[in-house]
Amino acid sequence: MDELNSKKAARATADLVAREANVSRVAVSRAFNPNASLKPEKRDRILQVARELNYTPDMAARSLVTRRSHLVGMIVPDVCSPWESQEIDALTTALQAEGFATLLFKAKADFSMDQTLLTYMRGFNPDSVIAFTENIAPDVLTGFLDRAVPIYVIYDDATEFSGKPASSIYDRLLVRQREGIEQAVALLQGYGARRVAYLGGKQQSLANNERERMITEILAERGMEPPIVVAGDYTYDTAYRATLDLFRVGDGADAIFAANDVGAFGAIDALRHDLGLSVPGDVKVVGFDDIPQAHWKSYNLTTVRIDLEDRVRALVRLILRRLKTPDADPMVETLGTRLVVRGTVG
Amino acid sequence: MDELNSKKAARATADLVAREANVSRVAVSRAFNPNASLKPEKRDRILQVARELNYTPDMAARSLVTRRSHLVGMIVPDVCSPWESQEIDALTTALQAEGFATLLFKAKADFSMDQTLLTYMRGFNPDSVIAFTENIAPDVLTGFLDRAVPIYVIYDDATEFSGKPASSIYDRLLVRQREGIEQAVALLQGYGARRVAYLGGKQQSLANNERERMITEILAERGMEPPIVVAGDYTYDTAYRATLDLFRVGDGADAIFAANDVGAFGAIDALRHDLGLSVPGDVKVVGFDDIPQAHWKSYNLTTVRIDLEDRVRALVRLILRRLKTPDADPMVETLGTRLVVRGTVG
DNA sequence: TTGTATGCGTTATCAC
DNA sequence: GTGATAACGCATACAA
């Protein structure tokens, strides 16, 4: 009884398993390393004993010598939108299947990235880092994280992050927004929209700026007026108020292109429940992302879809390839967008 | 140049900092341990050099000797609802402030908890574990995680998890649902509801069962008919279809009490956009949780609120206290609920 | 206050 | 295929 308890209480170690199975410490180590050479029956016996003793190799000790933590750091904004939550979710599932665990870190709400956080995170030695904030330059990140190579999301023709070339290596996820936005604008135009408003996201957001630029460009190409730009921050409440202002203080619009779905929801609710306008009758609305809520009947939102599964797969590919060949040249994965037509344009 | 590169490329170690600052290895260690005794000016110089060399103590090495990983494991369902995402979010922020990082693990969608996952997680030696799935008994969890003491969420009068006493220690977060539910039922009754339906969550969910039991109990106390129980699974789509069935196949109801807000949204949309009924005119709806979407104008949901901030604070208190006194008696934190009145009852 | 020696649990290297 | 030994980077007991 005491014997049993002390065995269970103490964290089972490789030496304990080795002693119990009458093998050496190293054999135990090999038993848990699939590509190490060990006589099959011996491995089976060791794994059996390990199971009985409730033993698992200690990742901390292992990472100390292998220089692989099997940890992927994710830096996310203080409070996440559904889109980000969903992506963290899917990424974690995908990475777990590859043997990596997600280590979550919260950045400040204003997307600022202080050195404190980076220093703190580095202590955990993540094998890779995905940052959901955009205003940190590659050079800064690479300077802090030694082993990890950052991945950046870039858009359409912008081949360099923020336009400035970086001296350090980083991998890229290129999102081709043009196709989706073009389809959306064409649909709006086809249904007679003439005054299109762009309801923006966070000012500092690269995605936001690129979306605005692209919409402006495409409207011009199709001979339409430039968009009425309305400031937002990706949140429902701000979008709601901004839409009220647009129609009460400003001259309104007959179509609203929102920088994200949540913003589109805010616009729709302001139009319907406060301004007494109908969607799509009086005003057409298009969103961006295609989060699950977009198909909820109250909104039934027409939106530009970035396929989450594709996106996650691309990111995981980048991570795994970089880990396999740490000194490889910068890698790029490309992602398309397309319009999902539902009920807010027509 | 080569000198600089090699210095930057190699992970800065305590020895390197010690050499550069002309102190011993141990001094560096002490410099990063606030309550270790070290001459202040010496500490400052060391920290200065450390900053220049981009050095951070290695958590893996540290945890190996301190037996503290500063990691909190969270086991969450494969795909998270807004409520869970929000809680993970808030918990991570709160824990980070206390020096802990969140380690995320995905369980299967069916809430099953296989040994593989637990074994895998244990390898990382989390200091504490929060499980968002409910069908794993304390004894099993404690058997697997040696250092960590599990925390369970229990409801109202159910003093024991699943009713069976457990031999192992675990801490409890007691949620008093009665107050909120009672307020909701009173409001419904006050507005003339007579046939109340309960739109359930996942069958295996303890929270779901307790909510159903409590609603049944309170309806009886107030002299009302028992609820028409409709099966659900916390998702929008299932709630939507279940509501259609309730009115097309079944006899309908004049009030729907949903097990969570997302389910309530599904019910509302089915009523308004498919069944042509008005909410709250024809049917009143109450939700549970009060997620951010509940105040969106399209739903404007009356719902029983479990305060997220309170809940997170309680959990963090439990975690910190248990870490400080690992052998303490089981601890309990209590949480209230209250009705948030909006526009779906009236 | 400071330094020396030892150990944490694991894998890599090298013999055999 | 197998086992001894030396790291990995850090914190602690102990002596000074």
Coordinates of C-alpha atoms in Angstrom, one line a residue, chain A residues 39-198:
Chain A
K39 CA 13.9 -4.9 -30.6
P40 CA 10.1 -4.7 -31.1
E41 CA 9.2 -7.1 -28.2
K42 CA 11.5 -5.1 -25.9
R43 CA 9.8 -1.9 -26.9
D44 CA 6.4 -3.4 -26.3
R45 CA 7.4 -4.5 -22.9
I46 CA 8.7 -1.1 -22.0
L47 CA 5.6 0.7 -23.2
Q48 CA 3.5 -1.7 -21.2
V49 CA 5.4 -1.0 -18.0
A50 CA 5.3 2.7 -18.8
R51 CA 1.6 2.6 -19.1
E52 CA 1.3 0.7 -15.8
L53 CA 3.5 3.3 -14.1
N54 CA 1.7 6.2 -15.7
Y55 CA 4.9 7.4 -17.3
T56 CA 5.2 10.0 -20.0
P57 CA 8.5 11.5 -21.1
D58 CA 9.0 15.0 -19.7
M59 CA 8.9 17.5 -22.5
A60 CA 10.9 20.1 -20.6
A61 CA 13.8 17.7 -20.2
R62 CA 13.5 16.5 -23.7
S63 CA 13.4 20.0 -25.2
L64 CA 16.5 20.9 -23.2
V65 CA 18.5 18.5 -25.3
T66 CA 16.6 18.2 -28.6
R67 CA 16.2 22.0 -28.9
R68 CA 12.6 21.4 -29.9
S69 CA 9.8 22.4 -27.5
H70 CA 6.9 21.2 -29.6
L71 CA 5.3 24.5 -28.6
V72 CA 3.8 27.0 -31.0
G73 CA 3.4 30.5 -29.6
M74 CA 0.3 32.5 -30.7
I75 CA 0.2 36.2 -29.9
V76 CA -3.4 37.3 -30.1
P77 CA -5.1 40.6 -29.3
D78 CA -6.4 41.1 -25.7
V79 CA -9.9 40.5 -26.7
C80 CA -10.5 38.2 -29.7
S81 CA -13.2 38.6 -32.4
P82 CA -15.0 35.5 -33.6
W83 CA -12.8 35.4 -36.6
E84 CA -9.6 35.2 -34.5
S85 CA -11.1 32.8 -32.0
Q86 CA -12.1 30.5 -34.8
E87 CA -8.6 30.6 -36.3
I88 CA -6.9 29.9 -33.1
D89 CA -9.2 27.0 -32.6
A90 CA -8.6 25.5 -36.0
L91 CA -4.9 26.1 -35.8
T92 CA -4.7 24.4 -32.5
T93 CA -6.5 21.3 -33.7
A94 CA -4.3 21.1 -36.8
L95 CA -1.1 21.6 -34.9
Q96 CA -2.1 19.1 -32.2
A97 CA -2.4 16.5 -34.9
E98 CA 1.2 17.2 -35.8
G99 CA 2.4 16.9 -32.2
F100 CA 2.5 20.6 -31.3
A101 CA 0.7 22.3 -28.5
T102 CA -0.5 25.9 -28.6
L103 CA 0.9 28.4 -26.2
L104 CA -1.3 31.4 -26.0
F105 CA -0.2 35.0 -25.3
K106 CA -2.3 38.1 -25.1
A107 CA -1.1 41.4 -26.5
K108 CA -2.4 44.7 -25.5
A109 CA -5.8 45.8 -27.0
D110 CA -4.2 48.5 -29.0
F111 CA -2.1 45.9 -31.0
S112 CA 1.0 47.3 -29.5
M113 CA 3.7 44.7 -28.9
D114 CA 5.9 45.5 -26.0
Q115 CA 9.3 43.9 -25.5
T116 CA 8.1 42.5 -22.2
L117 CA 5.8 40.1 -23.8
L118 CA 8.3 39.0 -26.4
T119 CA 10.9 38.4 -23.8
Y120 CA 8.5 36.5 -21.6
M121 CA 7.4 34.4 -24.5
R122 CA 10.9 33.6 -25.6
G123 CA 11.5 32.0 -22.2
F124 CA 9.3 29.1 -23.3
N125 CA 11.3 28.6 -26.5
P126 CA 8.4 28.1 -28.9
D127 CA 9.4 26.3 -32.1
S128 CA 7.3 28.7 -34.1
V129 CA 5.4 31.9 -33.6
I130 CA 2.2 33.1 -35.1
A131 CA 1.3 36.7 -34.5
F132 CA -2.2 38.0 -35.0
T133 CA -1.0 41.6 -34.5
E134 CA 0.5 43.3 -37.5
N135 CA 2.4 46.3 -36.3
I136 CA 5.6 44.5 -35.4
A137 CA 8.3 44.5 -38.0
P138 CA 10.0 41.2 -38.9
D139 CA 13.4 42.4 -37.9
V140 CA 12.2 43.1 -34.4
L141 CA 10.6 39.7 -34.1
T142 CA 13.5 37.8 -35.5
G143 CA 15.9 39.7 -33.2
F144 CA 13.9 38.4 -30.2
L145 CA 13.1 34.8 -31.2
D146 CA 16.3 32.9 -32.1
R147 CA 15.0 29.7 -33.4
A148 CA 11.7 30.8 -34.7
V149 CA 11.1 32.3 -38.1
P150 CA 8.1 34.6 -38.2
I151 CA 5.2 34.2 -40.7
Y152 CA 3.5 37.2 -42.1
V153 CA 0.2 37.6 -43.9
I154 CA 0.5 39.9 -46.9
Y155 CA -2.0 40.9 -49.5
D156 CA -2.2 41.0 -53.2
D157 CA 0.5 43.1 -54.8
A158 CA 2.2 44.2 -51.6
T159 CA 5.2 41.9 -51.9
E160 CA 6.9 43.4 -48.8
F161 CA 5.6 43.8 -45.4
S162 CA 4.5 47.4 -44.9
G163 CA 6.4 48.2 -48.1
K164 CA 9.7 48.3 -46.4
P165 CA 12.2 45.5 -47.2
A166 CA 13.3 43.5 -44.2
S167 CA 16.8 42.3 -43.7
S168 CA 15.7 39.1 -41.8
I169 CA 14.0 36.1 -43.2
Y170 CA 10.3 35.5 -42.8
D171 CA 7.7 33.4 -44.5
R172 CA 4.6 34.7 -46.1
L173 CA 1.0 33.9 -46.4
L174 CA -0.2 35.7 -49.5
V175 CA -4.0 36.4 -49.5
R176 CA -5.4 37.3 -52.9
Q177 CA -8.3 39.6 -52.0
R178 CA -8.8 40.9 -55.5
E179 CA -11.0 38.1 -56.8
G180 CA -13.4 38.2 -53.9
I181 CA -13.6 42.0 -53.8
E182 CA -14.1 42.2 -57.5
Q183 CA -16.9 39.7 -57.4
A184 CA -18.6 41.7 -54.6
V185 CA -18.2 45.0 -56.4
A186 CA -19.6 43.5 -59.6
L187 CA -22.6 42.2 -57.8
L188 CA -23.2 45.5 -56.1
Q189 CA -22.9 47.3 -59.4
G190 CA -25.2 44.8 -61.1
Y191 CA -27.9 45.5 -58.6
G192 CA -27.6 49.2 -59.2
A193 CA -25.4 50.4 -56.3
R194 CA -23.8 53.8 -57.1
R195 CA -22.6 55.2 -53.8
V196 CA -20.5 52.6 -52.0
A197 CA -19.3 53.2 -48.5
Y198 CA -16.3 51.3 -47.1

